[in-house]
C-alpha cells in the first residue's frame, strides 16, 4: 500500500461518511447494500472497508457524528432548538433525521443494537442535562422540578417529534407546540406577559 | 349455512378479535400469518375470513377498537391518563400499545396505509380536543394557548412515549415527566404551591 498522508486519509473518510449518509437516508440500513454504498461514495468496497470494519461500524460512525453535532447544538442553543431545526428542514437537520430515524428503528427491532447504541446516546442526554443545569444557575430554568425530569421530558418530546416526522404527519403547526415545550421548562413568568 | 343468532355472530367476532390481538402483538403484522391467526383464535381461516374480508381489515378493526377505547378514556380522564395507563402496563394498556406500535410502524413504512388510518385516528384527536374545551370552560385549562396547540402537544408527547416504550428504553422515571406535561396545559397556579 502506498504511503498516504493523514490529510488524505481524513478526506477519504469524509468522502465515505458523506456518501453513505445519503445512501442510508435514501435506502435505510438494510437497503444500503455494499453496491449502493460504492455508488454513493464513488469508492470501491475495498476502500470503504479499509476505513470502516463493516457496514454496522460505518453506520455507527455516522450516527455518532450526528449525535455529537446534536450535542453541540444542545450545548449552544438547547434541545428545543434541535427540534426547531428538525422542523425547519434544511441541510443538516435532514441529515440528523435520517440517522436518527434509522437508530430509532433499529432500537425497536434489534435488542443487541441497544447495548451498542446506549453509550453513544448518553452524550446527548449529558449535553442536555449540562445546559439545563447552567440555565438553572442563570435563573432561566424553573427550579421546582428536578433537572433529570426536565431532561427526560425534553428527550421524550424529541422522540415524539422524530416519530411524527417519520410517519409523514403534518408538521407545519408544531412551532407553537415547541414554544409551549420551551416555556414549560422555564422559570414561571406571568403567562399573559410572555412575548407573542 | 345454518342460521346463526346475532349473539353467536357477535361472540365469534369477539373471539376472532381477542385471539388475533394477541397474535399481532406477539408476531407483528407481517408475522401474524393465517396459520398463526388460526391457532390464536382457535378457528379456521374460513371462519375468520367470513367475519373479516382480509388480514388488513381484521387489523384495522382491532386498531379502530383500541382507538375508540382510548377515546373513551380521553373523554373521561384525558390523554395524559392514557399515557399513565401505558406506563403502568396492565391488561388493557398493553393491548393498546401493541396495536398502536404496529400502526406507527405501518404509518412509517406504508404510505397507502396513512390514508386508510387517517380518518380512524381522527377520533382520538377529536376526543382530546373536546375534553380540553370542556376543561377550558371549567377554568382548569390554561387559556393563553390555542386548544389545537394543546391537543397537538399532548399527541406529540404520546407519540414520544409510544416510541420510547417501543425502543425498550427505561420508563420507570417517566411518571414525574407526565406530571409536568399535565401541569403545562393547566391554568397557571403558583408552582411552589403545587401539591408534590
mmCIF file of C-alpha atoms in Angstrom:
data_model
loop_
_atom_site.group_PDB
_atom_site.id
_atom_site.type_symbol
_atom_site.label_atom_id
_atom_site.label_comp_id
_atom_site.label_asym_id
_atom_site.label_seq_id
_atom_site.Cartn_x
_atom_site.Cartn_y
_atom_site.Cartn_z
ATOM 1 C CA UNK A 1 0.000 0.000 0.000
ATOM 2 C CA UNK A 2 1.408 3.405 -0.945
ATOM 3 C CA UNK A 3 2.069 5.757 1.905
ATOM 4 C CA UNK A 4 -0.747 8.253 2.207
ATOM 5 C CA UNK A 5 -0.786 11.446 4.227
ATOM 6 C CA UNK A 6 -3.004 11.937 7.238
ATOM 7 C CA UNK A 7 -4.922 14.618 5.300
ATOM 8 C CA UNK A 8 -5.619 12.201 2.526
ATOM 9 C CA UNK A 9 -6.915 9.562 4.946
ATOM 10 C CA UNK A 10 -9.137 12.134 6.594
ATOM 11 C CA UNK A 11 -10.516 13.290 3.242
ATOM 12 C CA UNK A 12 -11.274 9.694 2.237
ATOM 13 C CA UNK A 13 -13.014 9.026 5.490
ATOM 14 C CA UNK A 14 -15.058 12.196 4.998
ATOM 15 C CA UNK A 15 -15.958 11.159 1.460
ATOM 16 C CA UNK A 16 -17.186 7.768 2.686
ATOM 17 C CA UNK A 17 -19.216 9.257 5.539
ATOM 18 C CA UNK A 18 -20.874 11.903 3.358
ATOM 19 C CA UNK A 19 -21.734 9.498 0.557
ATOM 20 C CA UNK A 20 -23.013 6.746 2.807
ATOM 21 C CA UNK A 21 -25.101 9.202 4.804
ATOM 22 C CA UNK A 22 -27.089 9.973 1.660
ATOM 23 C CA UNK A 23 -27.277 6.269 0.890
ATOM 24 C CA UNK A 24 -28.584 5.261 4.351
ATOM 25 C CA UNK A 25 -31.094 8.123 4.307
ATOM 26 C CA UNK A 26 -32.442 7.025 0.942
ATOM 27 C CA UNK A 27 -32.491 3.235 1.331
ATOM 28 C CA UNK A 28 -32.454 2.651 5.084
ATOM 29 C CA UNK A 29 -29.896 0.454 6.791
ATOM 30 C CA UNK A 30 -30.935 -2.839 5.218
ATOM 31 C CA UNK A 31 -31.411 -1.304 1.775
ATOM 32 C CA UNK A 32 -27.990 0.355 1.743
ATOM 33 C CA UNK A 33 -26.206 -2.543 0.058
ATOM 34 C CA UNK A 34 -22.441 -2.573 -0.462
ATOM 35 C CA UNK A 35 -23.107 -1.989 -4.175
ATOM 36 C CA UNK A 36 -25.141 1.137 -3.378
ATOM 37 C CA UNK A 37 -22.553 2.343 -0.866
ATOM 38 C CA UNK A 38 -19.926 2.070 -3.613
ATOM 39 C CA UNK A 39 -22.085 4.140 -5.965
ATOM 40 C CA UNK A 40 -22.932 6.740 -3.338
ATOM 41 C CA UNK A 41 -19.336 7.220 -2.202
ATOM 42 C CA UNK A 42 -17.650 6.765 -5.590
ATOM 43 C CA UNK A 43 -15.248 4.314 -3.943
ATOM 44 C CA UNK A 44 -14.702 0.563 -4.093
ATOM 45 C CA UNK A 45 -15.776 -1.745 -1.284
ATOM 46 C CA UNK A 46 -12.085 -2.335 -0.635
ATOM 47 C CA UNK A 47 -11.533 1.378 0.001
ATOM 48 C CA UNK A 48 -14.687 1.699 2.109
ATOM 49 C CA UNK A 49 -13.937 -1.263 4.362
ATOM 50 C CA UNK A 50 -10.322 -0.215 4.695
ATOM 51 C CA UNK A 51 -11.685 2.711 6.727
ATOM 52 C CA UNK A 52 -14.622 1.011 8.423
ATOM 53 C CA UNK A 53 -14.666 -2.595 9.583
ATOM 54 C CA UNK A 54 -18.175 -3.288 8.283
ATOM 55 C CA UNK A 55 -21.492 -1.628 7.427
ATOM 56 C CA UNK A 56 -22.508 -1.567 11.078
ATOM 57 C CA UNK A 57 -19.335 0.317 12.059
ATOM 58 C CA UNK A 58 -19.876 2.773 9.215
ATOM 59 C CA UNK A 59 -23.446 3.419 10.297
ATOM 60 C CA UNK A 60 -22.479 3.806 13.952
ATOM 61 C CA UNK A 61 -19.742 6.297 12.963
ATOM 62 C CA UNK A 62 -22.360 8.365 11.143
ATOM 63 C CA UNK A 63 -24.894 8.157 13.943
ATOM 64 C CA UNK A 64 -22.195 9.061 16.448
ATOM 65 C CA UNK A 65 -21.141 12.049 14.337
ATOM 66 C CA UNK A 66 -24.752 13.236 14.201
ATOM 67 C CA UNK A 67 -25.233 12.727 17.925
ATOM 68 C CA UNK A 68 -22.079 14.807 18.545
ATOM 69 C CA UNK A 69 -23.379 17.516 16.227
ATOM 70 C CA UNK A 70 -26.736 17.493 18.017
ATOM 71 C CA UNK A 71 -24.906 17.678 21.358
ATOM 72 C CA UNK A 72 -23.041 20.776 20.089
ATOM 73 C CA UNK A 73 -26.318 22.479 19.176
ATOM 74 C CA UNK A 74 -27.765 21.456 22.532
ATOM 75 C CA UNK A 75 -24.783 22.936 24.382
ATOM 76 C CA UNK A 76 -25.076 26.224 22.495
ATOM 77 C CA UNK A 77 -28.818 26.557 21.981
ATOM 78 C CA UNK A 78 -30.684 23.786 23.797
ATOM 79 C CA UNK A 79 -32.593 20.665 22.833
ATOM 80 C CA UNK A 80 -35.668 22.650 21.811
ATOM 81 C CA UNK A 81 -33.506 24.310 19.145
ATOM 82 C CA UNK A 82 -32.551 20.867 17.854
ATOM 83 C CA UNK A 83 -36.281 20.200 17.494
ATOM 84 C CA UNK A 84 -36.863 23.517 15.743
ATOM 85 C CA UNK A 85 -34.076 22.637 13.320
ATOM 86 C CA UNK A 86 -35.755 19.297 12.649
ATOM 87 C CA UNK A 87 -38.996 21.103 11.860
ATOM 88 C CA UNK A 88 -37.326 23.704 9.673
ATOM 89 C CA UNK A 89 -35.729 21.079 7.454
ATOM 90 C CA UNK A 90 -32.703 22.431 5.630
ATOM 91 C CA UNK A 91 -29.348 20.791 5.115
ATOM 92 C CA UNK A 92 -28.077 19.492 8.450
ATOM 93 C CA UNK A 93 -31.377 18.766 10.215
ATOM 94 C CA UNK A 94 -32.442 16.418 7.404
ATOM 95 C CA UNK A 95 -29.143 14.602 7.935
ATOM 96 C CA UNK A 96 -29.849 14.168 11.616
ATOM 97 C CA UNK A 97 -33.340 12.967 10.967
ATOM 98 C CA UNK A 98 -32.168 10.247 8.593
ATOM 99 C CA UNK A 99 -29.743 8.605 11.002
ATOM 100 C CA UNK A 100 -31.954 9.311 13.992
ATOM 101 C CA UNK A 101 -34.895 7.519 12.385
ATOM 102 C CA UNK A 102 -32.718 4.595 11.472
ATOM 103 C CA UNK A 103 -31.374 4.455 15.028
ATOM 104 C CA UNK A 104 -34.943 4.517 16.383
ATOM 105 C CA UNK A 105 -35.996 1.744 14.021
ATOM 106 C CA UNK A 106 -33.052 -0.460 14.921
ATOM 107 C CA UNK A 107 -33.576 0.157 18.634
ATOM 108 C CA UNK A 108 -37.096 -1.153 18.218
ATOM 109 C CA UNK A 109 -36.213 -4.188 16.151
ATOM 110 C CA UNK A 110 -32.690 -5.179 17.244
ATOM 111 C CA UNK A 111 -32.209 -5.639 21.004
ATOM 112 C CA UNK A 112 -28.454 -6.159 20.548
ATOM 113 C CA UNK A 113 -28.154 -2.771 18.916
ATOM 114 C CA UNK A 114 -29.485 -1.171 22.119
ATOM 115 C CA UNK A 115 -26.330 -2.002 24.001
ATOM 116 C CA UNK A 116 -24.045 -0.712 21.273
ATOM 117 C CA UNK A 117 -26.031 2.487 20.978
ATOM 118 C CA UNK A 118 -26.562 3.169 24.677
ATOM 119 C CA UNK A 119 -23.180 4.757 25.412
ATOM 120 C CA UNK A 120 -23.290 6.846 22.243
ATOM 121 C CA UNK A 121 -26.726 8.250 23.039
ATOM 122 C CA UNK A 122 -25.504 9.126 26.510
ATOM 123 C CA UNK A 123 -23.715 12.228 25.219
ATOM 124 C CA UNK A 124 -26.942 13.892 24.061
ATOM 125 C CA UNK A 125 -28.517 13.325 27.467
ATOM 126 C CA UNK A 126 -25.363 14.620 29.156
ATOM 127 C CA UNK A 127 -25.273 17.753 26.955
ATOM 128 C CA UNK A 128 -28.960 18.434 27.620
ATOM 129 C CA UNK A 129 -28.564 17.969 31.357
ATOM 130 C CA UNK A 130 -25.482 20.178 31.471
ATOM 131 C CA UNK A 131 -27.174 23.014 29.614
ATOM 132 C CA UNK A 132 -30.239 22.804 31.837
ATOM 133 C CA UNK A 133 -28.030 22.996 34.942
ATOM 134 C CA UNK A 134 -26.335 26.081 33.503
ATOM 135 C CA UNK A 135 -29.734 27.643 32.802
ATOM 136 C CA UNK A 136 -30.877 26.861 36.288
ATOM 137 C CA UNK A 137 -27.838 28.669 37.667
ATOM 138 C CA UNK A 138 -28.656 31.617 35.414
ATOM 139 C CA UNK A 139 -32.189 31.712 36.811
ATOM 140 C CA UNK A 140 -33.784 30.930 33.448
ATOM 141 C CA UNK A 141 -34.910 27.411 34.285
ATOM 142 C CA UNK A 142 -37.717 26.525 36.656
ATOM 143 C CA UNK A 143 -36.299 25.200 39.903
ATOM 144 C CA UNK A 144 -39.276 23.297 41.292
ATOM 145 C CA UNK A 145 -38.713 20.241 39.072
ATOM 146 C CA UNK A 146 -35.623 18.043 39.085
ATOM 147 C CA UNK A 147 -33.229 18.596 36.170
ATOM 148 C CA UNK A 148 -33.334 14.877 35.355
ATOM 149 C CA UNK A 149 -37.104 15.079 34.957
ATOM 150 C CA UNK A 150 -36.769 18.109 32.662
ATOM 151 C CA UNK A 151 -34.108 16.283 30.632
ATOM 152 C CA UNK A 152 -36.323 13.199 30.238
ATOM 153 C CA UNK A 153 -39.226 15.455 29.311
ATOM 154 C CA UNK A 154 -37.324 17.168 26.504
ATOM 155 C CA UNK A 155 -35.981 13.861 25.217
ATOM 156 C CA UNK A 156 -39.490 12.387 25.210
ATOM 157 C CA UNK A 157 -40.791 15.295 23.141
ATOM 158 C CA UNK A 158 -37.858 14.896 20.740
ATOM 159 C CA UNK A 159 -38.765 11.204 20.335
ATOM 160 C CA UNK A 160 -42.344 12.194 19.610
ATOM 161 C CA UNK A 161 -41.204 14.687 17.006
ATOM 162 C CA UNK A 162 -38.908 12.190 15.293
ATOM 163 C CA UNK A 163 -41.721 9.634 15.237
ATOM 164 C CA UNK A 164 -44.213 12.229 13.984
ATOM 165 C CA UNK A 165 -41.949 13.221 11.092
ATOM 166 C CA UNK A 166 -41.175 9.575 10.345
ATOM 167 C CA UNK A 167 -44.867 8.866 9.974
ATOM 168 C CA UNK A 168 -45.162 11.688 7.451
ATOM 169 C CA UNK A 169 -47.708 13.546 9.576
ATOM 170 C CA UNK A 170 -48.178 17.286 9.000
ATOM 171 C CA UNK A 171 -45.630 19.327 10.938
ATOM 172 C CA UNK A 172 -46.328 22.913 9.896
ATOM 173 C CA UNK A 173 -48.387 23.585 13.036
ATOM 174 C CA UNK A 174 -45.783 22.332 15.511
ATOM 175 C CA UNK A 175 -43.879 25.603 16.009
ATOM 176 C CA UNK A 176 -46.276 26.847 18.733
ATOM 177 C CA UNK A 177 -46.133 23.383 20.339
ATOM 178 C CA UNK A 178 -42.361 23.741 20.719
ATOM 179 C CA UNK A 179 -42.885 27.240 22.168
ATOM 180 C CA UNK A 180 -45.082 25.621 24.801
ATOM 181 C CA UNK A 181 -42.467 22.940 25.497
ATOM 182 C CA UNK A 182 -39.770 25.569 25.903
ATOM 183 C CA UNK A 183 -41.907 27.695 28.162
ATOM 184 C CA UNK A 184 -42.837 24.761 30.368
ATOM 185 C CA UNK A 185 -39.222 24.176 31.440
ATOM 186 C CA UNK A 186 -38.578 27.843 32.186
ATOM 187 C CA UNK A 187 -38.984 29.708 35.394
ATOM 188 C CA UNK A 188 -42.541 30.873 35.604
ATOM 189 C CA UNK A 189 -43.386 34.329 34.386
ATOM 190 C CA UNK A 190 -46.964 35.550 34.370
ATOM 191 C CA UNK A 191 -48.200 33.934 31.194
ATOM 192 C CA UNK A 192 -50.124 36.933 29.930
ATOM 193 C CA UNK A 193 -46.882 38.887 29.786
ATOM 194 C CA UNK A 194 -44.972 36.367 27.662
ATOM 195 C CA UNK A 195 -43.881 37.876 24.368
ATOM 196 C CA UNK A 196 -46.046 36.612 21.496
ATOM 197 C CA UNK B 1 -75.075 -22.205 6.015
ATOM 198 C CA UNK B 2 -77.052 -22.853 9.198
ATOM 199 C CA UNK B 3 -78.900 -19.906 10.614
ATOM 200 C CA UNK B 4 -76.952 -18.405 13.484
ATOM 201 C CA UNK B 5 -78.191 -15.936 16.039
ATOM 202 C CA UNK B 6 -76.907 -12.392 16.246
ATOM 203 C CA UNK B 7 -75.402 -13.203 19.646
ATOM 204 C CA UNK B 8 -73.487 -16.078 18.194
ATOM 205 C CA UNK B 9 -72.107 -13.910 15.382
ATOM 206 C CA UNK B 10 -71.050 -11.290 17.917
ATOM 207 C CA UNK B 11 -69.357 -13.881 20.103
ATOM 208 C CA UNK B 12 -67.465 -15.276 17.126
ATOM 209 C CA UNK B 13 -66.336 -11.832 16.090
ATOM 210 C CA UNK B 14 -65.193 -11.194 19.660
ATOM 211 C CA UNK B 15 -63.300 -14.491 19.720
ATOM 212 C CA UNK B 16 -61.507 -13.591 16.484
ATOM 213 C CA UNK B 17 -60.626 -10.080 17.647
ATOM 214 C CA UNK B 18 -59.309 -11.220 21.041
ATOM 215 C CA UNK B 19 -57.237 -14.054 19.614
ATOM 216 C CA UNK B 20 -55.783 -12.061 16.743
ATOM 217 C CA UNK B 21 -54.912 -9.184 19.071
ATOM 218 C CA UNK B 22 -52.578 -11.471 20.981
ATOM 219 C CA UNK B 23 -51.240 -12.820 17.703
ATOM 220 C CA UNK B 24 -50.491 -9.367 16.216
ATOM 221 C CA UNK B 25 -48.910 -8.234 19.480
ATOM 222 C CA UNK B 26 -46.622 -11.244 19.531
ATOM 223 C CA UNK B 27 -45.631 -11.549 15.876
ATOM 224 C CA UNK B 28 -46.313 -8.109 14.393
ATOM 225 C CA UNK B 29 -48.491 -7.560 11.355
ATOM 226 C CA UNK B 30 -46.273 -9.353 8.857
ATOM 227 C CA UNK B 31 -45.500 -12.210 11.213
ATOM 228 C CA UNK B 32 -49.148 -12.882 12.050
ATOM 229 C CA UNK B 33 -49.678 -15.479 9.335
ATOM 230 C CA UNK B 34 -53.063 -17.015 8.613
ATOM 231 C CA UNK B 35 -51.795 -20.221 10.191
ATOM 232 C CA UNK B 36 -50.914 -18.360 13.399
ATOM 233 C CA UNK B 37 -54.206 -16.471 13.376
ATOM 234 C CA UNK B 38 -56.000 -19.825 13.211
ATOM 235 C CA UNK B 39 -54.033 -21.096 16.206
ATOM 236 C CA UNK B 40 -54.523 -17.920 18.214
ATOM 237 C CA UNK B 41 -58.271 -17.740 17.610
ATOM 238 C CA UNK B 42 -58.986 -21.467 17.634
ATOM 239 C CA UNK B 43 -60.929 -21.018 14.379
ATOM 240 C CA UNK B 44 -60.390 -21.973 10.765
ATOM 241 C CA UNK B 45 -59.365 -19.443 8.138
ATOM 242 C CA UNK B 46 -62.809 -19.906 6.606
ATOM 243 C CA UNK B 47 -64.471 -18.807 9.841
ATOM 244 C CA UNK B 48 -62.055 -15.905 10.338
ATOM 245 C CA UNK B 49 -62.457 -14.511 6.844
ATOM 246 C CA UNK B 50 -66.192 -14.980 6.957
ATOM 247 C CA UNK B 51 -66.150 -12.177 9.525
ATOM 248 C CA UNK B 52 -63.292 -10.065 8.155
ATOM 249 C CA UNK B 53 -62.532 -9.590 4.478
ATOM 250 C CA UNK B 54 -58.774 -9.991 4.899
ATOM 251 C CA UNK B 55 -55.936 -9.617 7.403
ATOM 252 C CA UNK B 56 -55.773 -5.875 6.798
ATOM 253 C CA UNK B 57 -59.484 -5.476 7.648
ATOM 254 C CA UNK B 58 -59.033 -7.569 10.768
ATOM 255 C CA UNK B 59 -56.084 -5.461 11.914
ATOM 256 C CA UNK B 60 -57.896 -2.201 11.183
ATOM 257 C CA UNK B 61 -60.933 -3.426 13.158
ATOM 258 C CA UNK B 62 -58.648 -4.070 16.136
ATOM 259 C CA UNK B 63 -56.821 -0.771 15.821
ATOM 260 C CA UNK B 64 -60.144 1.020 15.485
ATOM 261 C CA UNK B 65 -61.484 -0.716 18.584
ATOM 262 C CA UNK B 66 -58.378 0.339 20.532
ATOM 263 C CA UNK B 67 -58.606 3.909 19.257
ATOM 264 C CA UNK B 68 -62.265 4.017 20.378
ATOM 265 C CA UNK B 69 -61.280 2.654 23.785
ATOM 266 C CA UNK B 70 -58.516 5.251 24.065
ATOM 267 C CA UNK B 71 -61.012 7.948 23.029
ATOM 268 C CA UNK B 72 -63.326 6.788 25.857
ATOM 269 C CA UNK B 73 -60.522 7.107 28.404
ATOM 270 C CA UNK B 74 -59.617 10.509 26.952
ATOM 271 C CA UNK B 75 -63.221 11.701 27.250
ATOM 272 C CA UNK B 76 -63.430 10.584 30.875
ATOM 273 C CA UNK B 77 -59.907 11.193 32.146
ATOM 274 C CA UNK B 78 -57.806 12.928 29.487
ATOM 275 C CA UNK B 79 -54.944 11.965 27.202
ATOM 276 C CA UNK B 80 -52.386 12.202 29.995
ATOM 277 C CA UNK B 81 -54.285 9.383 31.744
ATOM 278 C CA UNK B 82 -53.963 7.292 28.577
ATOM 279 C CA UNK B 83 -50.216 7.861 28.860
ATOM 280 C CA UNK B 84 -50.178 6.948 32.543
ATOM 281 C CA UNK B 85 -52.016 3.734 31.683
ATOM 282 C CA UNK B 86 -49.393 2.974 29.047
ATOM 283 C CA UNK B 87 -46.678 3.423 31.671
ATOM 284 C CA UNK B 88 -48.473 1.356 34.270
ATOM 285 C CA UNK B 89 -48.800 -1.642 31.982
ATOM 286 C CA UNK B 90 -51.636 -3.931 32.998
ATOM 287 C CA UNK B 91 -54.185 -5.631 30.801
ATOM 288 C CA UNK B 92 -55.721 -3.026 28.504
ATOM 289 C CA UNK B 93 -52.799 -0.606 28.132
ATOM 290 C CA UNK B 94 -50.563 -3.381 26.832
ATOM 291 C CA UNK B 95 -53.256 -4.120 24.256
ATOM 292 C CA UNK B 96 -53.296 -0.520 23.107
ATOM 293 C CA UNK B 97 -49.560 -0.396 22.922
ATOM 294 C CA UNK B 98 -49.385 -3.437 20.671
ATOM 295 C CA UNK B 99 -51.726 -2.125 18.003
ATOM 296 C CA UNK B 100 -50.521 1.427 18.433
ATOM 297 C CA UNK B 101 -46.914 0.385 17.772
ATOM 298 C CA UNK B 102 -47.963 -1.594 14.752
ATOM 299 C CA UNK B 103 -49.959 1.374 13.458
ATOM 300 C CA UNK B 104 -46.927 3.638 13.983
ATOM 301 C CA UNK B 105 -44.688 1.209 12.145
ATOM 302 C CA UNK B 106 -47.035 0.860 9.201
ATOM 303 C CA UNK B 107 -47.529 4.623 9.003
ATOM 304 C CA UNK B 108 -43.778 4.950 8.632
ATOM 305 C CA UNK B 109 -43.325 2.226 6.062
ATOM 306 C CA UNK B 110 -46.596 2.125 4.099
ATOM 307 C CA UNK B 111 -47.747 5.470 2.655
ATOM 308 C CA UNK B 112 -51.030 3.928 1.445
ATOM 309 C CA UNK B 113 -51.872 2.892 4.984
ATOM 310 C CA UNK B 114 -51.740 6.559 6.029
ATOM 311 C CA UNK B 115 -54.911 7.341 4.098
ATOM 312 C CA UNK B 116 -56.791 4.353 5.470
ATOM 313 C CA UNK B 117 -55.728 5.191 9.007
ATOM 314 C CA UNK B 118 -56.235 8.968 8.868
ATOM 315 C CA UNK B 119 -59.986 9.021 9.481
ATOM 316 C CA UNK B 120 -59.756 6.433 12.233
ATOM 317 C CA UNK B 121 -57.090 8.363 14.118
ATOM 318 C CA UNK B 122 -59.244 11.474 13.841
ATOM 319 C CA UNK B 123 -61.477 10.312 16.691
ATOM 320 C CA UNK B 124 -58.656 10.391 19.265
ATOM 321 C CA UNK B 125 -57.774 13.941 18.261
ATOM 322 C CA UNK B 126 -61.450 14.916 18.390
ATOM 323 C CA UNK B 127 -61.912 13.362 21.839
ATOM 324 C CA UNK B 128 -58.802 15.119 23.150
ATOM 325 C CA UNK B 129 -59.847 18.455 21.722
ATOM 326 C CA UNK B 130 -63.380 18.125 23.108
ATOM 327 C CA UNK B 131 -62.149 17.315 26.593
ATOM 328 C CA UNK B 132 -59.708 20.230 26.555
ATOM 329 C CA UNK B 133 -62.506 22.603 25.507
ATOM 330 C CA UNK B 134 -64.613 21.327 28.385
ATOM 331 C CA UNK B 135 -61.724 21.852 30.785
ATOM 332 C CA UNK B 136 -61.194 25.335 29.470
ATOM 333 C CA UNK B 137 -64.846 26.140 30.165
ATOM 334 C CA UNK B 138 -64.388 24.757 33.666
ATOM 335 C CA UNK B 139 -61.412 27.062 34.201
ATOM 336 C CA UNK B 140 -58.967 24.171 34.629
ATOM 337 C CA UNK B 141 -57.142 24.634 31.339
ATOM 338 C CA UNK B 142 -54.791 27.484 30.556
ATOM 339 C CA UNK B 143 -56.465 29.935 28.202
ATOM 340 C CA UNK B 144 -53.463 31.725 26.712
ATOM 341 C CA UNK B 145 -52.656 28.912 24.238
ATOM 342 C CA UNK B 146 -54.960 27.699 21.477
ATOM 343 C CA UNK B 147 -56.713 24.395 22.186
ATOM 344 C CA UNK B 148 -55.428 22.980 18.877
ATOM 345 C CA UNK B 149 -51.863 23.681 20.011
ATOM 346 C CA UNK B 150 -52.502 21.955 23.347
ATOM 347 C CA UNK B 151 -54.061 18.983 21.522
ATOM 348 C CA UNK B 152 -51.051 18.653 19.196
ATOM 349 C CA UNK B 153 -48.745 18.987 22.177
ATOM 350 C CA UNK B 154 -50.374 16.109 24.059
ATOM 351 C CA UNK B 155 -50.448 13.936 20.944
ATOM 352 C CA UNK B 156 -46.761 14.635 20.324
ATOM 353 C CA UNK B 157 -45.875 13.550 23.864
ATOM 354 C CA UNK B 158 -47.977 10.391 23.405
ATOM 355 C CA UNK B 159 -46.049 9.607 20.212
ATOM 356 C CA UNK B 160 -42.813 10.088 22.113
ATOM 357 C CA UNK B 161 -43.981 7.756 24.847
ATOM 358 C CA UNK B 162 -45.077 5.062 22.396
ATOM 359 C CA UNK B 163 -41.729 5.333 20.609
ATOM 360 C CA UNK B 164 -39.830 5.295 23.915
ATOM 361 C CA UNK B 165 -41.577 2.118 25.048
ATOM 362 C CA UNK B 166 -41.154 0.545 21.612
ATOM 363 C CA UNK B 167 -37.408 1.087 21.841
ATOM 364 C CA UNK B 168 -37.352 -0.714 25.160
ATOM 365 C CA UNK B 169 -35.928 2.311 26.980
ATOM 366 C CA UNK B 170 -36.377 2.555 30.757
ATOM 367 C CA UNK B 171 -39.750 4.048 31.668
ATOM 368 C CA UNK B 172 -39.851 3.884 35.443
ATOM 369 C CA UNK B 173 -38.793 7.542 35.773
ATOM 370 C CA UNK B 174 -41.444 8.936 33.430
ATOM 371 C CA UNK B 175 -44.220 9.478 35.987
ATOM 372 C CA UNK B 176 -42.916 12.914 37.044
ATOM 373 C CA UNK B 177 -42.459 13.782 33.349
ATOM 374 C CA UNK B 178 -46.185 13.180 32.774
ATOM 375 C CA UNK B 179 -46.947 15.314 35.845
ATOM 376 C CA UNK B 180 -45.028 18.116 34.153
ATOM 377 C CA UNK B 181 -46.907 17.582 30.892
ATOM 378 C CA UNK B 182 -50.233 17.694 32.682
ATOM 379 C CA UNK B 183 -49.311 20.789 34.616
ATOM 380 C CA UNK B 184 -48.129 22.602 31.499
ATOM 381 C CA UNK B 185 -51.599 22.544 29.917
ATOM 382 C CA UNK B 186 -53.350 23.726 33.060
ATOM 383 C CA UNK B 187 -54.177 27.194 34.150
ATOM 384 C CA UNK B 188 -51.199 28.565 35.982
ATOM 385 C CA UNK B 189 -51.074 28.257 39.712
ATOM 386 C CA UNK B 190 -48.050 29.438 41.649
ATOM 387 C CA UNK B 191 -45.715 26.495 41.143
ATOM 388 C CA UNK B 192 -44.430 26.425 44.689
ATOM 389 C CA UNK B 193 -47.958 25.658 45.863
ATOM 390 C CA UNK B 194 -48.492 22.678 43.571
ATOM 391 C CA UNK B 195 -49.024 19.502 45.568
ATOM 392 C CA UNK B 196 -45.926 17.280 45.494
#
